[in-house]
Short mmCIF file of C-alpha atoms and ligand atoms in Angstrom, two decimals:
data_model
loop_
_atom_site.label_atom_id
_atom_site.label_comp_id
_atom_site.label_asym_id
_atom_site.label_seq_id
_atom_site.Cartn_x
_atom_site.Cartn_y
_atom_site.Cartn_z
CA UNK A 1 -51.49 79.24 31.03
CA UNK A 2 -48.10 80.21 30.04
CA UNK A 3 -46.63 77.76 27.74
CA UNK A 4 -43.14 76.66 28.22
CA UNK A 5 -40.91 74.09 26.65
CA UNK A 6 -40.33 71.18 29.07
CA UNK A 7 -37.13 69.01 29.29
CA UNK A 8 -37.85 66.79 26.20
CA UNK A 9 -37.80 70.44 23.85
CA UNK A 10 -41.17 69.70 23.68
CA UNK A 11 -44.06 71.77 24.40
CA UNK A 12 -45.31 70.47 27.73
CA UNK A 13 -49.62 70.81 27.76
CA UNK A 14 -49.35 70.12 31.79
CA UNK A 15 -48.71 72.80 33.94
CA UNK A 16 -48.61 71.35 37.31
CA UNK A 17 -47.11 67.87 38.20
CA UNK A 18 -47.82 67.37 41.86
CA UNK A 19 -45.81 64.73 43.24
CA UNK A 20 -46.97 62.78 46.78
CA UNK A 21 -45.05 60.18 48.81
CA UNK A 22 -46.22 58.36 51.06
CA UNK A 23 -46.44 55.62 53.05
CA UNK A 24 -49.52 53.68 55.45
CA UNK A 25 -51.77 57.02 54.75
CA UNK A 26 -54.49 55.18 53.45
CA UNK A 27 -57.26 57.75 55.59
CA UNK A 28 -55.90 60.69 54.25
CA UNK A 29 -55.60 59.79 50.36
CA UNK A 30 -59.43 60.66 49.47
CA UNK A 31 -59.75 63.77 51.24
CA UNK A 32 -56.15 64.99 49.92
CA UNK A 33 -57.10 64.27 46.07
CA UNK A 34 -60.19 66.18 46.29
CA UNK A 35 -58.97 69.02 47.67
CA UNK A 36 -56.16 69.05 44.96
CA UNK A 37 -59.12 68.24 42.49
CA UNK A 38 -60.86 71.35 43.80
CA UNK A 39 -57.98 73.62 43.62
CA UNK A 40 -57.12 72.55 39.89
CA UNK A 41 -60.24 73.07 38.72
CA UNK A 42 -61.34 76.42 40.08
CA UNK A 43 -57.95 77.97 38.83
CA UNK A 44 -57.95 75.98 35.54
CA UNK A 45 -54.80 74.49 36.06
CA UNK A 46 -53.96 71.16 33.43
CA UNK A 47 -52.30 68.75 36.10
CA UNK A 48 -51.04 65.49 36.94
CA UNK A 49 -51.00 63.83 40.56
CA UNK A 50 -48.38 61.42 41.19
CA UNK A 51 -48.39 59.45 43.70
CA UNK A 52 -45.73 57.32 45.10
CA UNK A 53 -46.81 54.53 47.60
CA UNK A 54 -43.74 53.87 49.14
CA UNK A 55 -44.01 50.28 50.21
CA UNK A 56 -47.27 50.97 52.25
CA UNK A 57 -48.51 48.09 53.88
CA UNK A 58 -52.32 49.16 54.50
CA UNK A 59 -54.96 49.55 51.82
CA UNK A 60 -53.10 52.75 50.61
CA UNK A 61 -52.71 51.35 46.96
CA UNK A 62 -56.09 49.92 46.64
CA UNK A 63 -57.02 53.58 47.53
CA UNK A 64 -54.98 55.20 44.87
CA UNK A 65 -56.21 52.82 42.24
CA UNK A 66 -59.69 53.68 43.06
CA UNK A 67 -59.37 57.28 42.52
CA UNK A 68 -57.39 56.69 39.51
CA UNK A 69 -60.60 55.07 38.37
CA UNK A 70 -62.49 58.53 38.54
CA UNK A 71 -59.66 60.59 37.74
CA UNK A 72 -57.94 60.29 34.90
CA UNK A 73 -54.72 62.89 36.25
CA UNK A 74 -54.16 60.28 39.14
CA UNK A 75 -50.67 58.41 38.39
CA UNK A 76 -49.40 55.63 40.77
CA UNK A 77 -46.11 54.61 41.27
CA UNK A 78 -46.11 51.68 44.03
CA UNK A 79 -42.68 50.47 45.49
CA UNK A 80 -42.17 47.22 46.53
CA UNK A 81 -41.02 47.72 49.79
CA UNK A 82 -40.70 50.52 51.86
CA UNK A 83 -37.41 52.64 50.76
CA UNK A 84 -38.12 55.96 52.49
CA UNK A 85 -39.23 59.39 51.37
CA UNK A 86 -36.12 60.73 49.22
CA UNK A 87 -36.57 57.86 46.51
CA UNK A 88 -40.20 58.41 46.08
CA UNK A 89 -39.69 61.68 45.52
CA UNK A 90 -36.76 60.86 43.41
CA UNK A 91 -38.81 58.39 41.11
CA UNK A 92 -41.65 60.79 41.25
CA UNK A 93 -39.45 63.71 39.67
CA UNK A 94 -38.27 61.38 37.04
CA UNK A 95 -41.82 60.64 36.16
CA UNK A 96 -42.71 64.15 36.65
CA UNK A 97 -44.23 66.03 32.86
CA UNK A 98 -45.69 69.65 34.37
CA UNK A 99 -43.79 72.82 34.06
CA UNK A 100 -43.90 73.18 37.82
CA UNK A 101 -43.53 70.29 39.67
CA UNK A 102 -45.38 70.14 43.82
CA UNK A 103 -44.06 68.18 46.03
CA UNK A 104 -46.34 67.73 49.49
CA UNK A 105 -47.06 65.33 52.21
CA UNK A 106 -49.67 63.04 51.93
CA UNK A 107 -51.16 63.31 55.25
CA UNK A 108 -53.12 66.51 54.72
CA UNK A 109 -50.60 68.56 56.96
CA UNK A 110 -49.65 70.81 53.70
CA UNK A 111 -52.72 72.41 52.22
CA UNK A 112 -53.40 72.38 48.32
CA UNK A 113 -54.42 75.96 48.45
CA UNK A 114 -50.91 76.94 48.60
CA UNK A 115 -50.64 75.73 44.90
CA UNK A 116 -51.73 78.48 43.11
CA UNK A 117 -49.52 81.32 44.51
CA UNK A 118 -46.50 78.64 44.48
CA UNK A 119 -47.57 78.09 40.81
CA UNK A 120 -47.20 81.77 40.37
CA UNK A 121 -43.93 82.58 41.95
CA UNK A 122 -42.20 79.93 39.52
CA UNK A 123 -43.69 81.15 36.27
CA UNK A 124 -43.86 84.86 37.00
CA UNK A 125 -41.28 85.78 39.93
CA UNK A 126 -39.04 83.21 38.23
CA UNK A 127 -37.40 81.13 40.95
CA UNK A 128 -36.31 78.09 40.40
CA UNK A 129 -37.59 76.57 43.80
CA UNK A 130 -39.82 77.82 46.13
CA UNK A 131 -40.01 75.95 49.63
CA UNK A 132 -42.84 76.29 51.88
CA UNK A 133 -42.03 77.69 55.66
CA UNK A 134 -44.71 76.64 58.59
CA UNK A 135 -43.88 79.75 60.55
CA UNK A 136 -46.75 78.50 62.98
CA UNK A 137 -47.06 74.82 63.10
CA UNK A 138 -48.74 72.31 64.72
CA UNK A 139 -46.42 70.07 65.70
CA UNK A 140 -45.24 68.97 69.46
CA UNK A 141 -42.51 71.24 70.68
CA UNK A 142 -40.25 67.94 70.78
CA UNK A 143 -40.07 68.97 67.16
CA UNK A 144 -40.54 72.23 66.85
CA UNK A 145 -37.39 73.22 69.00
CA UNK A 146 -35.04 71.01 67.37
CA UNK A 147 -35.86 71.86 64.14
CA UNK A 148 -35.45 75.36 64.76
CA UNK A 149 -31.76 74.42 65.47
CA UNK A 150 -31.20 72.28 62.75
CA UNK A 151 -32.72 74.72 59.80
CA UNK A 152 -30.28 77.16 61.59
CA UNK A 153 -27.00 74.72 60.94
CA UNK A 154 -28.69 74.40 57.75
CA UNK A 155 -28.97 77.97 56.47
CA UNK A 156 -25.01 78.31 57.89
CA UNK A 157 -23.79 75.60 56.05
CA UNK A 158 -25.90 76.15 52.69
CA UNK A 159 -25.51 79.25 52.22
CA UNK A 160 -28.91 79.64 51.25
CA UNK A 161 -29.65 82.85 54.70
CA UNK A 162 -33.48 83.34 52.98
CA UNK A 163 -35.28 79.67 54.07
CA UNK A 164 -36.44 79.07 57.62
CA UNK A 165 -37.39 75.37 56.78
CA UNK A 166 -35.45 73.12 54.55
CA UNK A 167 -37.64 70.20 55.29
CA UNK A 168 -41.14 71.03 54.71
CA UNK A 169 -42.41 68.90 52.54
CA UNK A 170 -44.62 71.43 50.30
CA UNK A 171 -41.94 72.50 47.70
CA UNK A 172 -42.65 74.06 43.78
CA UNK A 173 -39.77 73.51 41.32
CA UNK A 174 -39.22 74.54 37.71
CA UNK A 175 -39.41 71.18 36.06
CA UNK A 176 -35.80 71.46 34.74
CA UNK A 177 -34.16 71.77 38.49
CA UNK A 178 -36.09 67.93 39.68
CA UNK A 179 -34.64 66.78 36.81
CA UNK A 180 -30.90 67.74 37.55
CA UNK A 181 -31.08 66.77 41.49
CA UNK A 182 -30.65 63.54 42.66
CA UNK A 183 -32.27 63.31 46.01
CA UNK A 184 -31.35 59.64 47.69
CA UNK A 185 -30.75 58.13 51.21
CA UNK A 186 -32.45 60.84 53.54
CA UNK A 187 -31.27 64.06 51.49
CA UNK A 188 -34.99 65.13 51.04
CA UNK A 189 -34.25 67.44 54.24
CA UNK A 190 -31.68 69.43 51.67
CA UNK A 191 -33.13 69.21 48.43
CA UNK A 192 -33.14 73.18 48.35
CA UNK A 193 -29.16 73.06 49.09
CA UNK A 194 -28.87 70.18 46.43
CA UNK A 195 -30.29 72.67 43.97
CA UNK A 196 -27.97 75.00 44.98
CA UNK A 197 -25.01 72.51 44.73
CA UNK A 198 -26.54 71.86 41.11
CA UNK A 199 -26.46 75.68 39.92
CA UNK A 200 -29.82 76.68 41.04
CA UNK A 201 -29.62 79.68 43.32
CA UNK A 202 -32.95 81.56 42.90
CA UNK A 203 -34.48 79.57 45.79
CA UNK A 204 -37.31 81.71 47.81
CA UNK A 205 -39.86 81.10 50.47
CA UNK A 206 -43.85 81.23 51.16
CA UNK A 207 -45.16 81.16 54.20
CA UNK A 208 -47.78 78.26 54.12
CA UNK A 209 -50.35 76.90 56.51
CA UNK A 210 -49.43 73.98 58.49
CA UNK A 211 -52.43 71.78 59.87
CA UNK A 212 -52.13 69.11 62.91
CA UNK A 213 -51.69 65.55 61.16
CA UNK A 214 -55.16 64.39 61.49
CA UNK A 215 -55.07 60.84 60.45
CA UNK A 216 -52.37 57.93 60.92
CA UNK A 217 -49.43 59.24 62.96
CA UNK A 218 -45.45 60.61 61.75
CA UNK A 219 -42.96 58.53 59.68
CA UNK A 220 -39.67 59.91 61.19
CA UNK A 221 -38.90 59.37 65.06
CA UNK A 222 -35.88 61.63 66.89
CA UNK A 223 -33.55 59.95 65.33
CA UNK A 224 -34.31 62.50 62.00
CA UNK A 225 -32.29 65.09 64.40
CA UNK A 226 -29.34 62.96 64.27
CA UNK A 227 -29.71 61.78 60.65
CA UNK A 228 -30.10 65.40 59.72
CA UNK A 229 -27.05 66.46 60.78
CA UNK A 230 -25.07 63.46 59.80
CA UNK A 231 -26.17 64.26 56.16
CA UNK A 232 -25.74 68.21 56.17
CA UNK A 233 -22.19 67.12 56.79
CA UNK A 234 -21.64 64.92 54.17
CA UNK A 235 -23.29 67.23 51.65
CA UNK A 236 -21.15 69.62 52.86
CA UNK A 237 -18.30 67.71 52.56
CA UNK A 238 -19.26 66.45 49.04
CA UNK A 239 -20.28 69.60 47.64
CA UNK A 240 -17.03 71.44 48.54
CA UNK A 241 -14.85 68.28 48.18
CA UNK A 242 -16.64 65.74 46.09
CA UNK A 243 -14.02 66.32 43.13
CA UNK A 244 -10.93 66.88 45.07
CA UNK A 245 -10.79 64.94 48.34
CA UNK A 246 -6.73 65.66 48.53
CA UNK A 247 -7.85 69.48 48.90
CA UNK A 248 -9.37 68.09 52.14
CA UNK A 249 -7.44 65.06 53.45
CA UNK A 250 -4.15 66.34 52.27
CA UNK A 251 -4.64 69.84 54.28
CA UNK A 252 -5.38 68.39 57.66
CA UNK A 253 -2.60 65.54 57.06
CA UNK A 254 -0.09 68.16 56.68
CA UNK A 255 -1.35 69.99 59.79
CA UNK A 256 -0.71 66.68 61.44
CA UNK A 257 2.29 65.92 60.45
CA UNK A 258 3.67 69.12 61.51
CA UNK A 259 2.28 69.21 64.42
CA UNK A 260 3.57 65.62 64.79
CA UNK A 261 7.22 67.24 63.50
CA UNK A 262 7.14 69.96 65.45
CA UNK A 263 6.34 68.19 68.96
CA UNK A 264 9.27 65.67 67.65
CA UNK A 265 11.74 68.79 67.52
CA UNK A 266 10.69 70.03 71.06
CA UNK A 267 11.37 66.36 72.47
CA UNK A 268 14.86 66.27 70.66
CA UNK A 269 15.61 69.54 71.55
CA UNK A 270 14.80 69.20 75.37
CA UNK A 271 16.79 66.25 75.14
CA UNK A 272 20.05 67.46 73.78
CA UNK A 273 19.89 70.86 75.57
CA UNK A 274 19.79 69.01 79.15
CA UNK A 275 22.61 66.51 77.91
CA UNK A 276 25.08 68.99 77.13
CA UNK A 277 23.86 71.43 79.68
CA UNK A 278 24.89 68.59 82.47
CA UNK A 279 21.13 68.51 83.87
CA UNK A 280 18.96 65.80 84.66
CA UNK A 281 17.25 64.45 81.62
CA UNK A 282 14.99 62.01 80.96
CA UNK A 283 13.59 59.32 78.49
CA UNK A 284 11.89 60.79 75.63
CA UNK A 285 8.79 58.46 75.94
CA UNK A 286 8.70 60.32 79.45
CA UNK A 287 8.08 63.50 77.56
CA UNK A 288 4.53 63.32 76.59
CA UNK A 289 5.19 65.21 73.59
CA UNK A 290 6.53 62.09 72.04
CA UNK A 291 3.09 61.14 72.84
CA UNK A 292 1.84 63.80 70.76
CA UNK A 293 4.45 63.37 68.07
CA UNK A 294 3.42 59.91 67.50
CA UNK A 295 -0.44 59.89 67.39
CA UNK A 296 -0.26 63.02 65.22
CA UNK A 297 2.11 61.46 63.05
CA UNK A 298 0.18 58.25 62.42
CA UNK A 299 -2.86 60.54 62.22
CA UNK A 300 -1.49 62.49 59.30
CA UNK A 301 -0.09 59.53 57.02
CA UNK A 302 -3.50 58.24 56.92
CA UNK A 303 -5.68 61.20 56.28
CA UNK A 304 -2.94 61.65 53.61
CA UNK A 305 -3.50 57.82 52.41
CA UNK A 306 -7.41 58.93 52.59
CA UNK A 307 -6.94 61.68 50.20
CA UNK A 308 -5.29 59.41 48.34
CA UNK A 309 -7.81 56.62 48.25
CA UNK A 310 -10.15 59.99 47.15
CA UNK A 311 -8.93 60.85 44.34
CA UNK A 312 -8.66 57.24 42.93
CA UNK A 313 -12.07 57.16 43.57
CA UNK A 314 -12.58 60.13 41.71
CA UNK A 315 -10.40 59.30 39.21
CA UNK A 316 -12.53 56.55 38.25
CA UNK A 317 -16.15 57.52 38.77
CA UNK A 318 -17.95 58.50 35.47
CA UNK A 319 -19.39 61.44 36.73
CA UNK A 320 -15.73 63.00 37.42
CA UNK A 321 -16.17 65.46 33.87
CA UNK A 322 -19.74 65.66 33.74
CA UNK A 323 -20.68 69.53 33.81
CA UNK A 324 -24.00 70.69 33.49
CA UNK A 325 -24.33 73.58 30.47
CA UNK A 326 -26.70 76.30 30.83
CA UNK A 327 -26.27 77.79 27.23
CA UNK A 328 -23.51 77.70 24.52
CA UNK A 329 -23.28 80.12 21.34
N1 UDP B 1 -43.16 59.03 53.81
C1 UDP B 1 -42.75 58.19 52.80
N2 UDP B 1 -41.86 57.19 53.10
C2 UDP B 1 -41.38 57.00 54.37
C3 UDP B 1 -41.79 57.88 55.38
C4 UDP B 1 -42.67 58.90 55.06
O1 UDP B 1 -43.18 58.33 51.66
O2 UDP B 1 -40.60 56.07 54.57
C5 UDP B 1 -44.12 60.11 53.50
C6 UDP B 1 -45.32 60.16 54.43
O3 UDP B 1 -46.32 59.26 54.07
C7 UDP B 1 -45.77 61.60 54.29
C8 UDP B 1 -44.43 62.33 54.09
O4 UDP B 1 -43.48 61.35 53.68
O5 UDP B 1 -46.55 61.78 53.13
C9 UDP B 1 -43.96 63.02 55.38
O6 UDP B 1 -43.96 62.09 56.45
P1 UDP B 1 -44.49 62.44 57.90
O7 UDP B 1 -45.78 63.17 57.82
O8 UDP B 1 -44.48 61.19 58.71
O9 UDP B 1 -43.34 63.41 58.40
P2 UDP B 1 -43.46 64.65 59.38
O10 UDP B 1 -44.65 65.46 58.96
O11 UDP B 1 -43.61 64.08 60.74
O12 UDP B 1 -42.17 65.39 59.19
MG1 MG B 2 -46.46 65.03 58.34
#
């Protein structure tokens, strides 16, 4: 196989690392490693299989350790609790040696056989991340439909037009991009627009079989929908405003306020023109742009005091001049 330097200038001997998260998929873990056993060895691939037992609380870890007993590639990373899927695959990155790094599901719905040509599009077609797209999957249309939806908002707000699903969980990476992401809370729905937001923009797709889960039953209820979009917002928000929160804040204050100014000048204005016109005129808290005056008002001091708050924050954090370098002569 190609050889490569990895992250550590070194040469790196392994050319796959596939990371695996999971959590209570204690039926699955056999079949899964010796299909990815299989697939290894008929394509000659040096590997490593990492997986992350994210707090199970089955036999999921006694599993693990048995295989490890028969196969030496078998790492295990076991959390003490349950933490979720984005910090497994966070640690697992970090621990991560190959020149392409895997990332898939543990419960057999991703299929190792994808590995090869994923392998193949990093190395040879050079992207830096390739994400997997179930165009036919077999999932209930409870999920199916939304998810449509929400890899639509996605592609919008990424950027990234060329992926149909962010969050399938059968990924290839070149080693360097896991190790300049940080995926944490729930951001493993966005890791391709993380690499984006981290300088990576040759992201492309495969098509890739999707199977019916066939043991144990899903992690993530609705409520992913809602968590989904909560985050795409706040990555948006961070990624275009993370370093200057005034940019944002201070904008939309200053629309408030003169909106707030302006409504002020129409109340005054009525006011004095009926006065010395000798009509009838009324209280300005009749008016109900005073109304309008005042919320807006109030409203744009604090999202001005916000943007303030921002950039202290910014100010302070010790990531505020960190820039990542691709080369330098
Ligand atoms: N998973 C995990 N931690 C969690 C929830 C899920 O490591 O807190 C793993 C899970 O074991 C599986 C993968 O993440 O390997 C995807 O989960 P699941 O199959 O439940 O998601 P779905 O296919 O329904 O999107
Ligand atoms: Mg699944």
């Amino acid at each position: 196989m190609a050889t490569e330097k990895n992250e550590a200038g070194k040469k790196a001997d392994i050319d796959i690392s596939v990371v695996i998260p999971l959590y209570n998929e204690e039926e699955s873990l056999p079949e899964l490693e010796a299909w990815i056993r299989r697939v290894m060895d008929e394509n000659g691939f040096s590997y490593e299989i990492i997986f992350v037992n994210d707090g199970s609380t089955d036999r999921s870890q006694e599993v693990i350790e048995a295989l490890a007993q028969s196969n030496p590639h078998i790492h295990g990373i076991c959390f003490r609790r349950n933490y979720g899927k984005s910090p497994a695959l966070n640690t697992g990155f970090a621990r991560a040696a190959g020149r392409v790094v895997i990332t898939m599901d543990a419960d057999l719905q991703d299929s190792p056989d994808e590995i090869p040509e994923l392998y193949r599009m990093i190395t040879e077609d050079r992207y830096d991340l390739v994400s997997g797209y179930k165009q036919k999957r077999y999932d209930p249309l409870s999920k199916t439909l939304p998810t449509k939806l929400f890899n639509a908002t996605a592609r919008k707000v990424s950027g990234i037009k060329n992926l149909h699903d962010f969050n399938c969980g059968l990924k290839a990476y070149r080693s360097t991009v896991v190790k300049h992401i940080e995926v944490y809370g729930d951001m493993h729905r966005y890791i391709p627009y993380l690499a984006k937001l981290a300088g990576f923009n040759h992201i492309g797709e495969k098509v890739v079989q999707h199977r019916a889960r066939k043991y144990g039953k899903t992690k993530f209820g609705l409520n992913r929908f809602v968590h989904g979009y909560l985050d795409l917002a706040t990555l948006w928000f961070t990624g275009k405003f993370g370093g200057k929160p005034m940019h944002f804040f201070g904008l939309w204050g200053s629309l408030m306020f003169l909106l707030g100014f302006i409504s002020v000048i129409i109340v005054g204005a009525v006011k004095l023109y009926n006065m010395y016109s000798h009509n009838q005129y009324t209280l300005v808290t009749d008016s109900p742009y005073f109304y309008i005056a005042l919320v807006t008002m109030i409203l744009g001091c604090q999202l001005f005091l916000a943007g303030f708050i921002g950039e202290l924050i910014v100010r302070n954090s010790s990531g505020r001049n960190h820039y990542e370098i691709d080369s330098e002569f």
